[in-house]
mmCIF file of C-alpha atoms in Angstrom:
data_model
loop_
_atom_site.group_PDB
_atom_site.id
_atom_site.type_symbol
_atom_site.label_atom_id
_atom_site.label_comp_id
_atom_site.label_asym_id
_atom_site.label_seq_id
_atom_site.Cartn_x
_atom_site.Cartn_y
_atom_site.Cartn_z
ATOM 1 C CA ALA A 1 12.537 -54.307 9.378
ATOM 2 C CA GLU A 2 15.374 -51.833 9.213
ATOM 3 C CA LEU A 3 14.620 -48.392 7.767
ATOM 4 C CA ALA A 4 17.105 -49.046 4.956
ATOM 5 C CA ASP A 5 15.100 -52.140 3.968
ATOM 6 C CA VAL A 6 11.917 -50.083 3.593
ATOM 7 C CA ILE A 7 13.280 -46.880 2.030
ATOM 8 C CA ASP A 8 15.821 -46.762 -0.778
ATOM 9 C CA MET A 9 18.440 -44.519 0.834
ATOM 10 C CA THR A 10 20.475 -44.356 -2.383
ATOM 11 C CA LYS A 11 17.891 -42.169 -4.116
ATOM 12 C CA PRO A 12 17.699 -38.387 -3.574
ATOM 13 C CA PRO A 13 15.014 -37.072 -1.170
ATOM 14 C CA MET A 14 11.540 -36.624 -2.636
ATOM 15 C CA PRO A 15 10.878 -33.001 -3.695
ATOM 16 C CA LEU A 16 8.677 -31.203 -1.182
ATOM 17 C CA SER A 17 5.974 -30.465 -3.771
ATOM 18 C CA GLU A 18 5.691 -34.179 -4.607
ATOM 19 C CA LYS A 19 5.714 -35.102 -0.926
ATOM 20 C CA LEU A 20 2.890 -32.673 -0.175
ATOM 21 C CA SER A 21 0.898 -34.000 -3.115
ATOM 22 C CA HIS A 22 1.144 -37.551 -1.762
ATOM 23 C CA GLU A 23 0.184 -36.388 1.739
ATOM 24 C CA LYS A 24 -2.948 -34.694 0.431
ATOM 25 C CA GLU A 25 -3.868 -37.703 -1.710
ATOM 26 C CA LEU A 26 -3.389 -40.268 1.073
ATOM 27 C CA LEU A 27 -4.465 -38.302 4.161
ATOM 28 C CA GLY A 28 -6.642 -35.514 2.807
ATOM 29 C CA PHE A 29 -4.427 -32.814 4.354
ATOM 30 C CA TYR A 30 -0.808 -31.623 4.463
ATOM 31 C CA ILE A 31 1.716 -32.545 7.162
ATOM 32 C CA SER A 32 5.072 -31.247 5.945
ATOM 33 C CA GLY A 33 3.863 -27.750 5.083
ATOM 34 C CA HIS A 34 1.599 -26.115 2.528
ATOM 35 C CA PRO A 35 2.287 -25.848 -1.227
ATOM 36 C CA MET A 36 1.698 -22.082 -1.034
ATOM 37 C CA ASN A 37 4.374 -21.473 1.623
ATOM 38 C CA GLU A 38 7.003 -20.861 -1.033
ATOM 39 C CA PHE A 39 4.918 -17.974 -2.381
ATOM 40 C CA ALA A 40 4.559 -16.127 0.941
ATOM 41 C CA PRO A 41 4.016 -13.202 1.400
ATOM 42 C CA PHE A 42 3.036 -12.563 -2.232
ATOM 43 C CA ASP A 43 -0.156 -14.623 -2.019
ATOM 44 C CA ALA A 44 -1.478 -12.490 0.846
ATOM 45 C CA LEU A 45 -0.666 -9.251 -0.984
ATOM 46 C CA LEU A 46 -2.314 -10.452 -4.189
ATOM 47 C CA LYS A 47 -5.545 -11.368 -2.424
ATOM 48 C CA ILE A 48 -8.505 -9.101 -3.160
ATOM 49 C CA MET A 49 -11.663 -10.540 -1.647
ATOM 50 C CA PRO A 50 -14.590 -8.130 -1.101
ATOM 51 C CA ASP A 51 -16.917 -8.389 1.869
ATOM 52 C CA LEU A 52 -19.811 -10.682 0.979
ATOM 53 C CA ASP A 53 -22.373 -8.343 2.538
ATOM 54 C CA LYS A 54 -21.181 -5.684 0.095
ATOM 55 C CA VAL A 55 -21.510 -8.151 -2.790
ATOM 56 C CA ARG A 56 -25.104 -8.870 -1.757
ATOM 57 C CA ARG A 57 -25.848 -5.141 -1.977
ATOM 58 C CA ILE A 58 -24.100 -4.327 -5.250
ATOM 59 C CA LYS A 59 -24.661 -7.773 -6.850
ATOM 60 C CA LYS A 60 -21.196 -8.070 -8.412
ATOM 61 C CA ALA A 61 -17.566 -7.325 -7.429
ATOM 62 C CA PRO A 62 -14.091 -8.348 -8.664
ATOM 63 C CA PHE A 63 -11.859 -10.725 -6.708
ATOM 64 C CA ARG A 64 -8.390 -12.217 -6.820
ATOM 65 C CA VAL A 65 -7.113 -15.034 -4.634
ATOM 66 C CA CYS A 66 -4.179 -17.456 -4.635
ATOM 67 C CA GLY A 67 -4.042 -21.065 -3.530
ATOM 68 C CA VAL A 68 -3.714 -24.722 -4.438
ATOM 69 C CA ILE A 69 -6.534 -26.248 -6.468
ATOM 70 C CA SER A 70 -8.138 -29.673 -6.155
ATOM 71 C CA GLY A 71 -11.287 -31.523 -7.123
ATOM 72 C CA VAL A 72 -11.116 -30.396 -10.743
ATOM 73 C CA LYS A 73 -14.245 -31.545 -12.589
ATOM 74 C CA ARG A 74 -14.463 -30.977 -16.328
ATOM 75 C CA ARG A 75 -17.999 -30.784 -17.687
ATOM 76 C CA PHE A 76 -20.069 -29.726 -20.712
ATOM 77 C CA THR A 77 -22.872 -27.191 -20.884
ATOM 78 C CA LYS A 78 -26.306 -28.696 -21.408
ATOM 79 C CA LYS A 79 -27.348 -26.374 -24.211
ATOM 80 C CA ASP A 80 -24.424 -26.353 -26.632
ATOM 81 C CA LYS A 81 -22.048 -28.934 -25.110
ATOM 82 C CA LYS A 82 -19.188 -26.470 -24.547
ATOM 83 C CA PRO A 83 -16.548 -27.520 -21.998
ATOM 84 C CA TRP A 84 -16.213 -25.834 -18.600
ATOM 85 C CA ALA A 85 -14.828 -26.787 -15.196
ATOM 86 C CA SER A 86 -15.425 -26.473 -11.484
ATOM 87 C CA PHE A 87 -12.772 -26.818 -8.779
ATOM 88 C CA LEU A 88 -11.849 -26.015 -5.196
ATOM 89 C CA LEU A 89 -9.084 -23.629 -4.119
ATOM 90 C CA SER A 90 -7.433 -23.737 -0.677
ATOM 91 C CA THR A 91 -5.381 -20.790 0.560
ATOM 92 C CA ARG A 92 -2.338 -20.847 2.795
ATOM 93 C CA ASP A 93 -4.371 -19.435 5.697
ATOM 94 C CA GLY A 94 -6.923 -22.237 5.548
ATOM 95 C CA GLU A 95 -9.747 -20.666 3.548
ATOM 96 C CA SER A 96 -11.499 -22.650 0.832
ATOM 97 C CA TYR A 97 -13.453 -21.502 -2.227
ATOM 98 C CA SER A 98 -15.531 -23.253 -4.870
ATOM 99 C CA PHE A 99 -15.042 -21.848 -8.382
ATOM 100 C CA ASN A 100 -16.668 -22.203 -11.786
ATOM 101 C CA MET A 101 -14.663 -21.663 -14.962
ATOM 102 C CA PHE A 102 -17.204 -21.292 -17.760
ATOM 103 C CA PRO A 103 -16.516 -21.944 -21.492
ATOM 104 C CA THR A 104 -14.938 -18.603 -22.469
ATOM 105 C CA ALA A 105 -12.406 -18.645 -19.624
ATOM 106 C CA TYR A 106 -11.975 -22.420 -19.861
ATOM 107 C CA GLU A 107 -10.882 -22.179 -23.488
ATOM 108 C CA SER A 108 -8.083 -19.799 -22.472
ATOM 109 C CA TYR A 109 -6.965 -21.368 -19.181
ATOM 110 C CA LYS A 110 -7.865 -25.068 -19.305
ATOM 111 C CA ASP A 111 -4.212 -26.088 -19.626
ATOM 112 C CA VAL A 112 -3.211 -24.667 -16.232
ATOM 113 C CA LEU A 113 -5.875 -26.628 -14.335
ATOM 114 C CA GLY A 114 -4.603 -29.673 -12.477
ATOM 115 C CA GLU A 115 -4.667 -31.312 -9.075
ATOM 116 C CA ASN A 116 -2.448 -29.662 -6.438
ATOM 117 C CA VAL A 117 -1.395 -26.848 -8.778
ATOM 118 C CA CYS A 118 -0.758 -23.427 -7.210
ATOM 119 C CA LEU A 119 -2.673 -20.749 -9.109
ATOM 120 C CA CYS A 120 -3.716 -17.130 -8.878
ATOM 121 C CA ILE A 121 -7.409 -16.886 -9.755
ATOM 122 C CA SER A 122 -9.290 -13.710 -10.624
ATOM 123 C CA GLY A 123 -12.821 -13.006 -11.718
ATOM 124 C CA ASP A 124 -16.025 -11.703 -10.182
ATOM 125 C CA ILE A 125 -18.276 -12.623 -7.293
ATOM 126 C CA ARG A 126 -21.957 -12.461 -8.129
ATOM 127 C CA TYR A 127 -25.065 -12.538 -5.998
ATOM 128 C CA ASP A 128 -27.881 -14.157 -7.971
ATOM 129 C CA ASN A 129 -31.134 -15.629 -6.713
ATOM 130 C CA GLY A 130 -29.965 -15.573 -3.116
ATOM 131 C CA GLU A 131 -26.646 -17.335 -3.830
ATOM 132 C CA ILE A 132 -23.018 -16.195 -3.915
ATOM 133 C CA ARG A 133 -21.170 -17.461 -6.995
ATOM 134 C CA TYR A 134 -17.484 -17.168 -7.920
ATOM 135 C CA ASN A 135 -16.878 -16.952 -11.671
ATOM 136 C CA VAL A 136 -13.331 -17.274 -12.968
ATOM 137 C CA GLU A 137 -12.112 -14.915 -15.687
ATOM 138 C CA SER A 138 -8.383 -15.721 -15.555
ATOM 139 C CA ALA A 139 -6.002 -18.230 -13.979
ATOM 140 C CA ALA A 140 -2.208 -18.219 -13.912
ATOM 141 C CA PRO A 141 0.555 -20.251 -12.232
ATOM 142 C CA MET A 142 1.790 -18.625 -9.042
ATOM 143 C CA ALA A 143 5.407 -18.293 -10.144
ATOM 144 C CA GLU A 144 4.303 -16.507 -13.312
ATOM 145 C CA THR A 145 1.950 -14.250 -11.343
ATOM 146 C CA VAL A 146 4.564 -13.232 -8.780
ATOM 147 C CA ALA A 147 7.094 -12.568 -11.539
ATOM 148 C CA GLY A 148 4.644 -10.241 -13.247
ATOM 149 C CA GLN A 149 3.185 -8.516 -10.176
ATOM 150 C CA ALA A 150 5.995 -8.117 -7.608
ATOM 151 C CA THR A 151 7.962 -4.854 -7.719
ATOM 152 C CA ASP A 152 9.981 -4.794 -4.478
ATOM 153 C CA VAL A 153 11.063 -7.180 -1.726
ATOM 154 C CA THR A 154 12.668 -6.361 1.626
ATOM 155 C CA TRP A 155 14.694 -9.047 3.365
ATOM 156 C CA VAL A 156 14.610 -8.527 7.125
ATOM 157 C CA ILE A 157 17.624 -10.213 8.722
ATOM 158 C CA ASP A 158 19.336 -10.568 12.111
ATOM 159 C CA ALA A 159 22.498 -8.471 12.542
ATOM 160 C CA TYR A 160 24.045 -11.043 14.895
ATOM 161 C CA ASN A 161 23.318 -14.219 12.981
ATOM 162 C CA ASP A 162 25.666 -14.231 9.992
ATOM 163 C CA ALA A 163 24.086 -11.219 8.271
ATOM 164 C CA GLU A 164 27.151 -10.659 6.090
ATOM 165 C CA ASN A 165 26.897 -14.142 4.644
ATOM 166 C CA PHE A 166 23.203 -13.585 3.884
ATOM 167 C CA VAL A 167 23.913 -10.419 1.890
ATOM 168 C CA ARG A 168 26.654 -12.273 0.009
ATOM 169 C CA ARG A 169 24.307 -15.154 -0.789
ATOM 170 C CA LEU A 170 21.617 -12.697 -1.840
ATOM 171 C CA SER A 171 24.017 -11.033 -4.256
ATOM 172 C CA HIS A 172 25.011 -14.370 -5.776
ATOM 173 C CA CYS A 173 21.405 -15.514 -6.167
ATOM 174 C CA ILE A 174 20.332 -12.271 -7.788
ATOM 175 C CA HIS A 175 23.188 -12.052 -10.258
ATOM 176 C CA ASP A 176 23.055 -15.733 -11.217
ATOM 177 C CA GLY A 177 21.201 -15.873 -14.531
ATOM 178 C CA GLU A 178 20.148 -13.532 -17.286
ATOM 179 C CA GLN A 179 16.398 -13.512 -16.697
ATOM 180 C CA ASP A 180 14.227 -10.429 -16.814
ATOM 181 C CA ARG A 181 15.065 -8.382 -13.723
ATOM 182 C CA SER A 182 11.903 -6.694 -12.466
ATOM 183 C CA ILE A 183 12.040 -7.028 -8.665
ATOM 184 C CA MET A 184 14.084 -4.554 -6.598
ATOM 185 C CA HIS A 185 15.718 -6.027 -3.485
ATOM 186 C CA HIS A 186 16.209 -4.224 -0.167
ATOM 187 C CA VAL A 187 17.765 -5.378 3.111
ATOM 188 C CA LEU A 188 16.669 -4.331 6.591
ATOM 189 C CA ILE A 189 18.962 -5.439 9.422
ATOM 190 C CA ARG A 190 17.498 -5.827 12.903
ATOM 191 C CA VAL A 191 19.977 -4.486 15.445
ATOM 192 C CA ASN A 192 17.723 -5.000 18.472
ATOM 193 C CA GLU A 193 14.012 -5.349 19.243
ATOM 194 C CA THR A 194 13.221 -1.764 18.220
ATOM 195 C CA ASP A 195 16.080 -0.604 15.970
ATOM 196 C CA TYR A 196 16.710 -1.520 12.351
ATOM 197 C CA MET A 197 19.371 -0.466 9.845
ATOM 198 C CA SER A 198 18.563 -0.140 6.176
ATOM 199 C CA VAL A 199 21.143 -1.254 3.629
ATOM 200 C CA ASP A 200 20.916 0.369 0.209
ATOM 201 C CA LEU A 201 21.354 -2.155 -2.568
ATOM 202 C CA ASP A 202 21.088 -1.778 -6.312
ATOM 203 C CA PHE A 203 19.900 -5.352 -6.795
ATOM 204 C CA LYS A 204 17.123 -6.354 -9.195
ATOM 205 C CA SER A 205 16.153 -9.850 -10.217
ATOM 206 C CA ALA A 206 13.402 -12.012 -11.616
ATOM 207 C CA PHE A 207 11.342 -14.133 -9.234
ATOM 208 C CA ASP A 208 12.817 -17.591 -8.713
ATOM 209 C CA LYS A 209 10.883 -19.537 -6.080
ATOM 210 C CA ASP A 210 13.728 -21.985 -5.461
ATOM 211 C CA LYS A 211 16.302 -19.239 -4.864
ATOM 212 C CA PHE A 212 13.901 -17.328 -2.653
ATOM 213 C CA ALA A 213 13.252 -20.534 -0.695
ATOM 214 C CA ASP A 214 17.000 -21.104 -0.219
ATOM 215 C CA LEU A 215 17.452 -17.548 1.095
ATOM 216 C CA LYS A 216 14.632 -18.075 3.598
ATOM 217 C CA LYS A 217 16.579 -21.026 5.011
ATOM 218 C CA GLU A 218 19.582 -18.848 5.881
ATOM 219 C CA SER A 219 20.183 -18.460 9.630
ATOM 220 C CA ALA A 220 20.041 -14.642 9.423
ATOM 221 C CA PHE A 221 16.611 -14.576 7.744
ATOM 222 C CA LEU A 222 13.723 -13.212 9.817
ATOM 223 C CA LYS A 223 10.968 -12.342 7.339
ATOM 224 C CA LEU A 224 10.254 -11.158 3.811
ATOM 225 C CA ASP A 225 8.168 -8.080 3.028
ATOM 226 C CA ALA A 226 7.056 -7.219 -0.485
ATOM 227 C CA LYS A 227 5.228 -4.753 -2.713
ATOM 228 C CA ILE A 228 3.146 -5.541 -5.776
ATOM 229 C CA LYS A 229 1.454 -3.654 -8.581
ATOM 230 C CA ALA A 230 -1.986 -2.148 -8.022
ATOM 231 C CA PHE A 231 -4.906 -4.460 -8.741
ATOM 232 C CA GLU A 232 -6.542 -3.763 -12.088
ATOM 233 C CA PRO A 233 -9.653 -5.915 -12.543
ATOM 234 C CA LYS A 234 -10.717 -6.772 -16.037
ATOM 235 C CA THR A 235 -13.617 -4.684 -17.294
ATOM 236 C CA ARG A 236 -15.776 -5.315 -20.284
ATOM 237 C CA LYS A 237 -15.599 -2.740 -23.024
ATOM 238 C CA PHE A 238 -18.851 -1.531 -24.480
ATOM 239 C CA GLU A 239 -19.167 0.108 -27.868
ATOM 240 C CA PHE A 240 -21.631 2.959 -28.017
ATOM 241 C CA ARG A 241 -23.141 3.952 -31.340
ATOM 242 C CA ARG A 242 -25.135 7.056 -32.059
ATOM 243 C CA ARG A 243 -28.663 6.342 -33.162
ATOM 244 C CA THR A 244 -29.627 8.027 -36.391
ATOM 245 C CA THR A 245 -33.119 8.703 -37.602
ATOM 246 C CA ASN A 246 -34.380 9.327 -41.096
#
């Protein structure tokens, strides 16, 4: 059969996210890319994963990691029948983690859980009874996380591959829209293998994964560097009361 008889060529191409979802469902792995590619390099910068040997010594440490989740299983506690969930998270660099989201966290973040959803997960790693356990305290969509955590990006581009057009496109993308502008943009132009020229720009924008993805497709684009806010793990607050005696 002709290709046109098998595929409806009149319809627009399938979005990459949907295509990747089908690949994972049918094959068990991705072929056309990874769902987290559009969040590079932010996912790597956001990752805080302590050494497990250290966790075994101190018993508990905070973590933060980004990836695509799968195998979501919603359950109920045996004692009081409160809902909780377990799921797997796969990172862009091929690591995989098994997480538990217990009732308190589940009540707050149950709505963001779903198959093939890209999330930023934070919580604590605990060493109990000879086992390492990952307990989730918060979960947020990647786009929302990057928008709230990224402070600066530096676009590294090739001086001899339509650099002027890239800067023009960057300006248009940044100034298109009235969203909250929290990310400062910088441009670094590679002149040769060792020399770079910095271009001072007064550009700030919100994070838009589609616009960032379009800029990465430009012929002048080489890589994207970024800075994020310092990691501030959640800590429990304890109330101390002075004991009085009669």
